[in-house]
Coordinates of C-alpha atoms in Angstrom, one line a residue:
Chain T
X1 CA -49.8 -156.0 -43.9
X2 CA -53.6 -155.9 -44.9
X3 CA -54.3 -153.6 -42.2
X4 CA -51.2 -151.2 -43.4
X5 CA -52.3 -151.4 -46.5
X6 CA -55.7 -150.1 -45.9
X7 CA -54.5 -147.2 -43.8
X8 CA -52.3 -145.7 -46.3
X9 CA -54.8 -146.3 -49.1
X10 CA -57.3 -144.1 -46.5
X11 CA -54.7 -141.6 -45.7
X12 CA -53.8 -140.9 -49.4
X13 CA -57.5 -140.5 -49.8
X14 CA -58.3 -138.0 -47.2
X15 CA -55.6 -135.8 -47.3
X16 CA -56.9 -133.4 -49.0
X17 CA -59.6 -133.1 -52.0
X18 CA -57.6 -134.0 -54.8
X19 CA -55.7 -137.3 -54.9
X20 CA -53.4 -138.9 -57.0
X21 CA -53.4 -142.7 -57.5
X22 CA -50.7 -145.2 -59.0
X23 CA -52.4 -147.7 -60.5
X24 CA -50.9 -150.8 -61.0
X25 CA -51.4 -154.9 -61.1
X26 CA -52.2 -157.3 -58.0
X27 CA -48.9 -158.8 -57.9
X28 CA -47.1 -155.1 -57.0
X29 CA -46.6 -154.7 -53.5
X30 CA -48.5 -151.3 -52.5
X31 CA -52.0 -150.8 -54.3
X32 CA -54.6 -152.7 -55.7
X33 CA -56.1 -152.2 -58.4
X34 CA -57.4 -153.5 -61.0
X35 CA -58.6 -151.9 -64.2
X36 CA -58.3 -148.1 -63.7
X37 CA -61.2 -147.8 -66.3
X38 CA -63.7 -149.1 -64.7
X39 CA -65.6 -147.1 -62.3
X40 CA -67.0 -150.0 -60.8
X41 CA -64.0 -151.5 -60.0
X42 CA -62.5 -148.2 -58.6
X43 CA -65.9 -148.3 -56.2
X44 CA -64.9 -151.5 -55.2
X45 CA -61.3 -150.3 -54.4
X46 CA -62.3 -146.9 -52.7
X47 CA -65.7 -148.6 -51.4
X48 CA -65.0 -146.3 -48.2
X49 CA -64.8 -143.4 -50.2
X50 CA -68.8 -143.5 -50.9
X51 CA -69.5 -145.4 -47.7
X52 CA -68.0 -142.6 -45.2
X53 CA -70.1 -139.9 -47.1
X54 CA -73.2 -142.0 -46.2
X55 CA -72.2 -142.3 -42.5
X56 CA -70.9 -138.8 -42.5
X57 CA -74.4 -137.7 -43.6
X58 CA -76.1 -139.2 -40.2
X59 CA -74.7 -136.3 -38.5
X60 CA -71.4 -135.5 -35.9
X61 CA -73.9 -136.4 -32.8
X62 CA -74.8 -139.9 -34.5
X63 CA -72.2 -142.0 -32.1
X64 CA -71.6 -144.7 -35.3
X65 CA -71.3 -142.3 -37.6
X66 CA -68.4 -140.5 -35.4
X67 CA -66.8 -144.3 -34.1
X68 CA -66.5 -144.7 -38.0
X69 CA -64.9 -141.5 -39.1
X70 CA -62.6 -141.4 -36.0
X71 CA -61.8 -145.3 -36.6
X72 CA -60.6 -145.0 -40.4
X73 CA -59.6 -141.3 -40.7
X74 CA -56.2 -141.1 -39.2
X75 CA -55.7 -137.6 -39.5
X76 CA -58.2 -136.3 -36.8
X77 CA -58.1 -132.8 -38.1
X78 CA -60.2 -134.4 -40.8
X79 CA -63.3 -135.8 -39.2
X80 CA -64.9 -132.2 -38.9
X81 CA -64.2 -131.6 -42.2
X82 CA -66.1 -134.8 -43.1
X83 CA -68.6 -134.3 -41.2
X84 CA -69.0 -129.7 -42.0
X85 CA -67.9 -129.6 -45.3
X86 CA -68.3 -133.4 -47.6
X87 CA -71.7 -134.3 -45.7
X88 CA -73.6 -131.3 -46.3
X89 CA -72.1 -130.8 -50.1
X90 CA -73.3 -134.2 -51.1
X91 CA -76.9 -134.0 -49.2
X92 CA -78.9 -134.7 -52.2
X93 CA -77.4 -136.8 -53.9
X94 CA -77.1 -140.3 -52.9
X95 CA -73.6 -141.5 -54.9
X96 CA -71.4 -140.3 -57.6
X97 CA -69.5 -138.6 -54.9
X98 CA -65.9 -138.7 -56.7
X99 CA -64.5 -138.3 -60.2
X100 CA -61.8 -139.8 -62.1
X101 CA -59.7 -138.8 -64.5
X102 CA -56.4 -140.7 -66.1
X103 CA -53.4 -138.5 -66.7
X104 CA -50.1 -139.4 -68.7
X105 CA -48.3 -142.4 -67.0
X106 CA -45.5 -141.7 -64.2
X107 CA -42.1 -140.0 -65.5
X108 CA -40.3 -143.3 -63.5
X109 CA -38.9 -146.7 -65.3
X110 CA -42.1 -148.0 -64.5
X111 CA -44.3 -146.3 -66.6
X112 CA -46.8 -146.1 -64.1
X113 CA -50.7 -145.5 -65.1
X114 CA -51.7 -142.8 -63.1
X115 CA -55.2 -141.0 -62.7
X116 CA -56.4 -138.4 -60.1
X117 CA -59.6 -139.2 -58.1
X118 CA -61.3 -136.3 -56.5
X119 CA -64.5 -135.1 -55.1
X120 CA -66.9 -133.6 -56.9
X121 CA -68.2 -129.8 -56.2
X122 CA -64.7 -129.1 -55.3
X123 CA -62.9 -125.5 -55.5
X124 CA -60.5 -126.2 -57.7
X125 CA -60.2 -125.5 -61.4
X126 CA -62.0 -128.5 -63.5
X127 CA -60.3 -131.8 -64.6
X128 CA -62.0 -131.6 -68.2
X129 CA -62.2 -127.4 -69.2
X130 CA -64.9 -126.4 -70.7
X131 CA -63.6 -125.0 -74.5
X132 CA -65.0 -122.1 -74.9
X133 CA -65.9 -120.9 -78.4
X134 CA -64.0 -117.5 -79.5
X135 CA -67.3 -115.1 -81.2
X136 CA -64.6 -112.5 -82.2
X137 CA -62.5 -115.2 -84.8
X138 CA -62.0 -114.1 -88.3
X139 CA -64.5 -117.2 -89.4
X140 CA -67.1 -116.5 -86.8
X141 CA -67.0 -113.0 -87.6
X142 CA -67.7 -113.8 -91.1
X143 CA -70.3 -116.5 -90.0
X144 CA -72.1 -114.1 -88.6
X145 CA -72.3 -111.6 -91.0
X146 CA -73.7 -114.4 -92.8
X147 CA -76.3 -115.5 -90.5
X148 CA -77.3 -111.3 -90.0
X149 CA -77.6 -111.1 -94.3
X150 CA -79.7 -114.5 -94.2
X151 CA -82.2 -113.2 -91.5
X152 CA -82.7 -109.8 -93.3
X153 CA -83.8 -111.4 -96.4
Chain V
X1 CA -55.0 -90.7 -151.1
X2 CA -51.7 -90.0 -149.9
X3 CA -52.3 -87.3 -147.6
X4 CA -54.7 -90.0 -146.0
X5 CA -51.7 -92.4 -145.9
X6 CA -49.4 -89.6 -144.9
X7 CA -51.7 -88.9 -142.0
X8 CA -51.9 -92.9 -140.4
X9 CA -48.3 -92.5 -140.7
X10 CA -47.4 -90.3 -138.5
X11 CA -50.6 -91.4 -136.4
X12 CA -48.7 -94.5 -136.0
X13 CA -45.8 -92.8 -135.3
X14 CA -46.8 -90.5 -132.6
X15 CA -48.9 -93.4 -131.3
X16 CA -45.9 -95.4 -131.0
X17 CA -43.8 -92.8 -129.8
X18 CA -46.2 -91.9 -126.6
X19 CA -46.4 -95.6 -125.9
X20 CA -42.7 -95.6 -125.4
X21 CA -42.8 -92.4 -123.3
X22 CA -45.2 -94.3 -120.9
X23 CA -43.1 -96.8 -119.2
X24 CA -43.8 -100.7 -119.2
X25 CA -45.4 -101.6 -116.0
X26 CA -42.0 -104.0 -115.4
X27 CA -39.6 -101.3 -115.1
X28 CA -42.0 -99.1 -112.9
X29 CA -42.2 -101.8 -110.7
X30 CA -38.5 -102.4 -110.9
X31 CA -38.1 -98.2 -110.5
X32 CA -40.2 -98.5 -107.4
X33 CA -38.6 -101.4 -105.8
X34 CA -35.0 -100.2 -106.5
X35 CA -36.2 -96.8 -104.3
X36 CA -37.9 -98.9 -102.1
X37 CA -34.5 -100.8 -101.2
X38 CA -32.5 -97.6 -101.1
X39 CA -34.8 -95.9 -98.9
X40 CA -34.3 -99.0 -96.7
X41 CA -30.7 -99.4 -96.6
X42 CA -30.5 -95.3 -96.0
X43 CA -32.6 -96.3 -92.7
X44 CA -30.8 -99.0 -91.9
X45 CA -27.2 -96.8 -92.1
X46 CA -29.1 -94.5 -89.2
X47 CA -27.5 -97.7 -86.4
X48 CA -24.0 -97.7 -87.3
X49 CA -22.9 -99.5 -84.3
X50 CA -25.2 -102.2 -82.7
X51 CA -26.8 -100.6 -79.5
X52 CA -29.1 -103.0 -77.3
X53 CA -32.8 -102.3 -76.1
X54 CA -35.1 -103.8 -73.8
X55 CA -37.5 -105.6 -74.4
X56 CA -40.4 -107.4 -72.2
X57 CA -43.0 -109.7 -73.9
X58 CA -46.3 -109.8 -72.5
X59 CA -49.2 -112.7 -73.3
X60 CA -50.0 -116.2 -71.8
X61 CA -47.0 -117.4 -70.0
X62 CA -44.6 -115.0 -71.0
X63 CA -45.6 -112.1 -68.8
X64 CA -42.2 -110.3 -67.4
X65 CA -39.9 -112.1 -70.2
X66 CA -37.3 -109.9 -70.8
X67 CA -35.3 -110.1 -74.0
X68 CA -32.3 -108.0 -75.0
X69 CA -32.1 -107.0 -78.6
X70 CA -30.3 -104.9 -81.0
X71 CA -32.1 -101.2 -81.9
X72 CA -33.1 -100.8 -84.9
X73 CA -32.3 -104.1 -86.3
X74 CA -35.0 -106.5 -84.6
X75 CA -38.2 -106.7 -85.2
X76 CA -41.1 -108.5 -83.4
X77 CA -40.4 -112.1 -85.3
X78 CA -36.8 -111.7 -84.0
X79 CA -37.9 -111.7 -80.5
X80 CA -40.6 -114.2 -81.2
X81 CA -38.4 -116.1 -82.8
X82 CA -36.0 -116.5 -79.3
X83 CA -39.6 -118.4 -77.9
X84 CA -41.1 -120.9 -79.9
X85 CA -42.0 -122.0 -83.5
X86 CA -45.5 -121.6 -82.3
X87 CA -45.1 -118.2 -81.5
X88 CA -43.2 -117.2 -84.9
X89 CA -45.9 -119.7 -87.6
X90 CA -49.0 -118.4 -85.4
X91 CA -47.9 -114.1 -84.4
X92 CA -49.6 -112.4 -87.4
X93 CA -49.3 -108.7 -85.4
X94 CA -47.8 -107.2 -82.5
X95 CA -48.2 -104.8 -79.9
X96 CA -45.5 -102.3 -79.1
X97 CA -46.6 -99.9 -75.9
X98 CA -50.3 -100.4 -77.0
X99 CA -49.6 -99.4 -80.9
X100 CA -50.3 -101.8 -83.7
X101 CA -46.2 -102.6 -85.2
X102 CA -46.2 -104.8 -88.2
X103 CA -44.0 -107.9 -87.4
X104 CA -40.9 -106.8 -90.2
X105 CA -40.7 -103.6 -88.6
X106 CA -37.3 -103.0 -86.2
X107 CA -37.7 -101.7 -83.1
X108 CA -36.5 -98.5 -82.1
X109 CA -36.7 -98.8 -78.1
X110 CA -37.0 -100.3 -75.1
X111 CA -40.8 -101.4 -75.0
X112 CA -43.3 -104.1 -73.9
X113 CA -44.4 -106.3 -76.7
X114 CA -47.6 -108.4 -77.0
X115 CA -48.0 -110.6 -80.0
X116 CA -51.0 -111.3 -81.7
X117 CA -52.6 -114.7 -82.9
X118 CA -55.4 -115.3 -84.9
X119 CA -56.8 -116.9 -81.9
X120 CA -56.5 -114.7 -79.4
X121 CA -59.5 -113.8 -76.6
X122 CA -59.9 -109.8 -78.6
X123 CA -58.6 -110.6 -82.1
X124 CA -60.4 -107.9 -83.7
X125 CA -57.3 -105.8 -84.7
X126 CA -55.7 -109.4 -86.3
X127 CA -58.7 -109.3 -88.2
X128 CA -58.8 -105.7 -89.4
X129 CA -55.2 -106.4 -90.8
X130 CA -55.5 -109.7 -92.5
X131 CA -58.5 -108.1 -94.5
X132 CA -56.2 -105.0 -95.4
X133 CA -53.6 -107.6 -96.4
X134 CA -55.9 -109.4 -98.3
X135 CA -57.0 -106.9 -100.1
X136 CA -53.4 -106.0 -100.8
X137 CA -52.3 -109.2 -102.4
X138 CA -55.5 -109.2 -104.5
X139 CA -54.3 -105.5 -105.5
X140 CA -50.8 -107.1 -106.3
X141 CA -52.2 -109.9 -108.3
X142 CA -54.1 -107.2 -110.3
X143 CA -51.2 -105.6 -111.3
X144 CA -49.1 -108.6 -112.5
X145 CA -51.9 -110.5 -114.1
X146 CA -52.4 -108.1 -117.4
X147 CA -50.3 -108.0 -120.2
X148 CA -48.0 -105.3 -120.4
X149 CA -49.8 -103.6 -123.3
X150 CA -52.4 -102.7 -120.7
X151 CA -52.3 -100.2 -117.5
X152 CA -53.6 -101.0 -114.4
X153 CA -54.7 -98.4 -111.3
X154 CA -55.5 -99.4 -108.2
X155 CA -57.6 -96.8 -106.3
X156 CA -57.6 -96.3 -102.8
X157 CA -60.3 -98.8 -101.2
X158 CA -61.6 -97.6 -97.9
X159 CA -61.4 -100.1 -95.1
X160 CA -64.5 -102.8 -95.3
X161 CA -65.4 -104.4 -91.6
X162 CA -65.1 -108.3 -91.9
X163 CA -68.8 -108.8 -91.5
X164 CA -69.5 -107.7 -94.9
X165 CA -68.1 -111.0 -96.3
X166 CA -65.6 -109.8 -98.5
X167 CA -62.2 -107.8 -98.9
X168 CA -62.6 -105.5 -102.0
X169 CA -59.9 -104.0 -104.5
X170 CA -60.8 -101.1 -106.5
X171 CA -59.4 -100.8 -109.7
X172 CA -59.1 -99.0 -113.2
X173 CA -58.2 -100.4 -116.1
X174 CA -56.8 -99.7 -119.4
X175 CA -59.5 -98.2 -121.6
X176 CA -59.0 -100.7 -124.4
X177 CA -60.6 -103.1 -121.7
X178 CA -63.3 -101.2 -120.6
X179 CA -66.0 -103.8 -122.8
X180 CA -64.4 -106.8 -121.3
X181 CA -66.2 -108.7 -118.1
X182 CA -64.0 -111.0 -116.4
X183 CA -65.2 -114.8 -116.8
X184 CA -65.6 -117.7 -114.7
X185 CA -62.3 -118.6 -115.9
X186 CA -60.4 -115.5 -115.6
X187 CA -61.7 -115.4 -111.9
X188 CA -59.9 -118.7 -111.6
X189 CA -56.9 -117.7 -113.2
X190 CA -56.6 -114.7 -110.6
X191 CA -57.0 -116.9 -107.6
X192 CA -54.0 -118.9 -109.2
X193 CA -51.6 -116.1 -109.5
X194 CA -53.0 -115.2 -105.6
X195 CA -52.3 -118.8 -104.9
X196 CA -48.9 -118.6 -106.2
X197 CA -48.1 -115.5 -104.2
X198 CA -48.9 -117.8 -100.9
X199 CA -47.2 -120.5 -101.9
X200 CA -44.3 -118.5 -102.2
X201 CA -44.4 -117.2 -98.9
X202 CA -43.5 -113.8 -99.3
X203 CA -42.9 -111.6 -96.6
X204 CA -44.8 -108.0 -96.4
X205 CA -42.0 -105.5 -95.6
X206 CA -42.7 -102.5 -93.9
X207 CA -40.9 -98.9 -94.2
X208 CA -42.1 -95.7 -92.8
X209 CA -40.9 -93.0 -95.6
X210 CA -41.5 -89.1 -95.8
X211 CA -44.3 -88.6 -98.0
X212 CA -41.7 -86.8 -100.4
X213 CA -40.1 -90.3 -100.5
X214 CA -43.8 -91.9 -101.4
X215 CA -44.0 -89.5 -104.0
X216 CA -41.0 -90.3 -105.7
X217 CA -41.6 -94.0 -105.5
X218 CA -45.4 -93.4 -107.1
X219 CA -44.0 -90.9 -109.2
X220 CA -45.4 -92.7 -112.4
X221 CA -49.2 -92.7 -111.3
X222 CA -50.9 -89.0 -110.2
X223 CA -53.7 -91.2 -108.8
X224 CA -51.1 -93.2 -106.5
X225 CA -49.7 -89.5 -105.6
X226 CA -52.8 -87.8 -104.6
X227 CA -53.7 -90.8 -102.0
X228 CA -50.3 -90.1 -100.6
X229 CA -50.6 -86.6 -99.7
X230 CA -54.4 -87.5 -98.7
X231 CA -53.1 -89.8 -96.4
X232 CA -49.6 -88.3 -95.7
X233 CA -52.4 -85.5 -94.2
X234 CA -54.5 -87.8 -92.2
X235 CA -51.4 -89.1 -90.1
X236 CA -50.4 -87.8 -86.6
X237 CA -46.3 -88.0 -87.3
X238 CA -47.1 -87.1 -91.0
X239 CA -45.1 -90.2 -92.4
X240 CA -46.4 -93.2 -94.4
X241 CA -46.2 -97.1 -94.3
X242 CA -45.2 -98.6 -97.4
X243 CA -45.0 -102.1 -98.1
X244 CA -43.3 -104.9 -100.3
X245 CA -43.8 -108.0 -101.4
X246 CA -41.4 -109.6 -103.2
X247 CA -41.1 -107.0 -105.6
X248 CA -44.1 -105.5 -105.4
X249 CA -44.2 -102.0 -104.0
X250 CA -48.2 -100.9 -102.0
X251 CA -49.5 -98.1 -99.8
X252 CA -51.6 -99.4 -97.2
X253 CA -54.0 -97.9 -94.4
X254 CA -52.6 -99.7 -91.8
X255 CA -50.3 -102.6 -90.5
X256 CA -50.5 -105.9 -92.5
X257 CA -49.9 -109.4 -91.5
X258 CA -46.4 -111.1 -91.6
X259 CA -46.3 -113.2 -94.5
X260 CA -48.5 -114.3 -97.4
X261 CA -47.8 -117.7 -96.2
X262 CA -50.4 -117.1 -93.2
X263 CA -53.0 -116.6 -95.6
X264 CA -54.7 -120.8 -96.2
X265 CA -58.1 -120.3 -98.4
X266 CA -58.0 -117.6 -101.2
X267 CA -60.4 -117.0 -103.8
X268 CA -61.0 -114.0 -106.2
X269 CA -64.9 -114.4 -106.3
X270 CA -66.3 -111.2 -108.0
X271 CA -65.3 -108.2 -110.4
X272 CA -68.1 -105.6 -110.3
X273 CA -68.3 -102.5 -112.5
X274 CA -68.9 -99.7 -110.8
X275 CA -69.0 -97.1 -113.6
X276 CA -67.2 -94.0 -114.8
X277 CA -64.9 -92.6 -111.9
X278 CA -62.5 -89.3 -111.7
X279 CA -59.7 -91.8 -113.2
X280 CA -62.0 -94.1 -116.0
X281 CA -64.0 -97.2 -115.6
X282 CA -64.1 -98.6 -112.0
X283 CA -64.5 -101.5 -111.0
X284 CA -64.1 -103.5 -108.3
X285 CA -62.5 -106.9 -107.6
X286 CA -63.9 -108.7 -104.4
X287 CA -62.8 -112.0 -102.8
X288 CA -62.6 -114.1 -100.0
X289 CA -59.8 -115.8 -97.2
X290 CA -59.0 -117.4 -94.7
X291 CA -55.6 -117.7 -92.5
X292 CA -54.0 -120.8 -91.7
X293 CA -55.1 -121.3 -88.3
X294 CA -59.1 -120.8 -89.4
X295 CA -59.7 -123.3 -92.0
X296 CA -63.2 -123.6 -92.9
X297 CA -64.8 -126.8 -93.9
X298 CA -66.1 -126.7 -97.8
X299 CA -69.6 -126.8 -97.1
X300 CA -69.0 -123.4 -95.3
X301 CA -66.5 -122.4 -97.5
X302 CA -69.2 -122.3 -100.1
X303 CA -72.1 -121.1 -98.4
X304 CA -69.4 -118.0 -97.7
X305 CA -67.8 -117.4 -101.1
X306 CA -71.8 -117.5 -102.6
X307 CA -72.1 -114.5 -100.3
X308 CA -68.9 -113.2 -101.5
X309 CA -70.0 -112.7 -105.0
X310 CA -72.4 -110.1 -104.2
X311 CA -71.3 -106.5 -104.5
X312 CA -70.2 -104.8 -101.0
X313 CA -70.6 -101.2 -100.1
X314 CA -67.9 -99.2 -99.1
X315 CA -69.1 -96.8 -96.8
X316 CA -67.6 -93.5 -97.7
X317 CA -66.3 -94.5 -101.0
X318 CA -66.3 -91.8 -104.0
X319 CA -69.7 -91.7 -106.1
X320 CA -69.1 -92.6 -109.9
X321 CA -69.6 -89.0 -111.5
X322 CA -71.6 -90.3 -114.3
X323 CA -74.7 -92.9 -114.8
X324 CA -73.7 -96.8 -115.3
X325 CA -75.3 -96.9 -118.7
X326 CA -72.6 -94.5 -120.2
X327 CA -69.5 -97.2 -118.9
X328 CA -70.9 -99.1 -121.3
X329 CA -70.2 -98.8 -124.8

């Protein structure tokens, strides 16, 4: 059961870049967690998360480095991606690999907390947007005019 | 002695009798509204029978919406109002085929509409109109806020970019108040009556008239009269826009926000003299606002309104004919 356990947890996590988690208590069957917050805690959980970057950085032709990947990536098709496209992104730096972020809890009875891990650097739009400040508002227009009179006098 | 007596006699007489000629500033405005709803009603007879037009919104997730509504007989808040409550509290404008269309106005055919926020990416245009509808209420607040004893003008105010920190509304008064300077207190009351006016929510109706029509309703003021046929000349289609609020009856340069309702912050801040004019003493009466969506904090809200007291120069405006120190005696 431990073993099942661990291979779905990896499968959720490498299936593609952006993953969504349930996070729930100890005594629930499925996942593990513990406190969602806590980025150290969610290292301990997805501890291979980190751990595969730093093996995938060794290289394809390291034979550890490719037992590993091939051992707890189920999904073959993504050991090159590992190995091309997550080594090479995260070359210099040497953690803070993933992100989290906590979105509204899960529409079921449950009430689920829920938060999306992902990898950083990736080519989707941004968890947090960046708010962008509108120039052309009534109020900025007339803040500038402001700021224009000031610097003239 | 007695032909002296005789004399202020029939001064008084004759004085009286030309101040009933001229018309109390109540029943013009009554005389203007009452051909302002007949003009109305004659445009609204043109659609007898309820015909059905196209119409597909265009903006931030509405893109390809189409809505079916009645010609001549629904406007832009109509259509917003088949959305959201968002769309009809925040649209202030709208966008019919790429042309400005105030939101009261009824739509005439199949079209793609936009509607425009206060927020929007571009809101230039939103800006341009909630200064000419500021400006407009200030005009309207003019006119109610003297006694009746006392005429007021308003002039034609060319259009003032929102950078120079204020709307303006020109104005002439009666000559028996051409000694009197507003005070800190009158200011006040003015932003009262404005206040008011907002609180009431008042919506800005447009109508497109003939500028025969325009004439008829301004009939009472030759100053009103000559900016119509100035203006009745500067337009492509050779009609005007008139407005009205509540019962308040204005000619305005271009489209104008929905309601006074969308207007949050409003203060009258200054009235300048700007000396003798073709029609008597100008002046002009300045102040500053901001909508409901834009609420500035006090601290800016000051530093602004201190900026708003100085005099702003309307590019293109009419020279006073004579020197300042005449106005003054």
């Amino acid at each position: 059961m431990f073993c099942g356990t661990q291979a779905k947890k990896k499968k959720k996590r490498k299936k593609s870049l952006l993953i969504i988690y349930p996070w729930r208590s100890l005594t629930k069957q499925h996942f593990l967690i513990i406190n969602p917050l806590r980025l150290k805690v969610i290292c301990s959980f997805c501890l291979y998360l980190p751990q595969l970057i730093d093996y995938a950085k060794k290289g394809d032709t390291d034979e550890k480095a490719m037992k590993m990947a091939s051992f707890w990536l189920t999904e073959k098709d993504l050991v090159p991606k590992l190995f091309k496209v997550l080594a090479p992104r995260f070359e210099t730096q040497s953690n803070g690999y993933t992100r989290m972020a906590r979105i509204p809890n899960r529409e079921n009875l449950d009430k689920a907390k829920m938060a999306v891990l992902e990898y950083k650097g990736n080519p989707f739009p941004p968890l947090y947007p960046a708010k962008k400040e509108n120039e052309l508002t009534l109020i900025n227009q007339l803040l500038r005019g402001y700021r224009e009179e000031r610097a003239r006098r | 002695m007695t032909t002296g007596a005789v004399c202020r006699f029939f001064q008084r007489r004759f004085a009286s009798a030309a101040a009933a000629l001229r018309p109390s500033p109540a029943e013009i405005r009554s005389h203007r509204n009452a051909l302002f709803s007949r003009e109305q009603a004659r445009q609204r007879a043109l659609y007898p029978r309820i015909e059905k037009i196209e119409v597909s919104m265009q903006g931030p997730g509405l893109d390809g919406t189409l809505l079916i509504m009645n010609k001549g007989m629904s406007t832009p808040l109509s259509c917003a109002r088949h959305l959201t409550e968002h769309h009809v509290n925040n649209s202030a404008l709208a966008l019919v085929d790429g042309d400005l269309w105030p939101l009261h106005q009824p739509l005439t055919h199949s079209c793609s509409l936009t509607l425009l926020t206060f927020k929007d990416n571009d809101p230039t245009l939103v800006n341009e109109a909630y200064w000419r509808s500021c400006s407009a209420l200030l005009g309207q607040v003019l006119e109610t806020a003297f006694k009746d004893d006392y005429t007021v003008e308003l002039l034609s105010t060319a259009e003032v970019p929102v950078t120079s920190g204020a709307f303006c509304c020109d104005v002439v008064l009666d000559p028996q108040l051409d000694s009197w300077t507003p005070s800190e207190e009158s200011l006040r009351s003015l932003t009262k009556g404005a206040h008011q006016l907002i609180h009431q929510d008042l919506a800005w109706e447009p109508l497109e008239v003939a500028p025969s029509v325009a004439l008829e309703v301004f009939s009472h003021s030759r100053c009103k009269q000559e900016e119509v046929e100035q203006r009745a000349s500067q337009s492509p289609k050779g009609t005007l826009m008139l407005y009205r609020c509540g019962d308040h009856v204005l000619l305005a340069g271009g489209p104008l926000v929905a309601r006074t309702g969308q207007c949050s912050q409003y203060e009258v801040t200054a009235f300048h003299s700007l000396g003798q004019g073709r029609w008597g003493h100008r002046r002009r009466a300045q102040g500053l606002s901001l909508p409901l969506q834009l609420q500035a904090h006090h601290t800016v809200w000051r530093k602004l309104r201190q900026r708003a007291q100085k005099l702003v120069d309307v590019p293109g405006c009419e020279e006073p004919s004579s020197s300042s120190s005449e106005s003054t005696q």
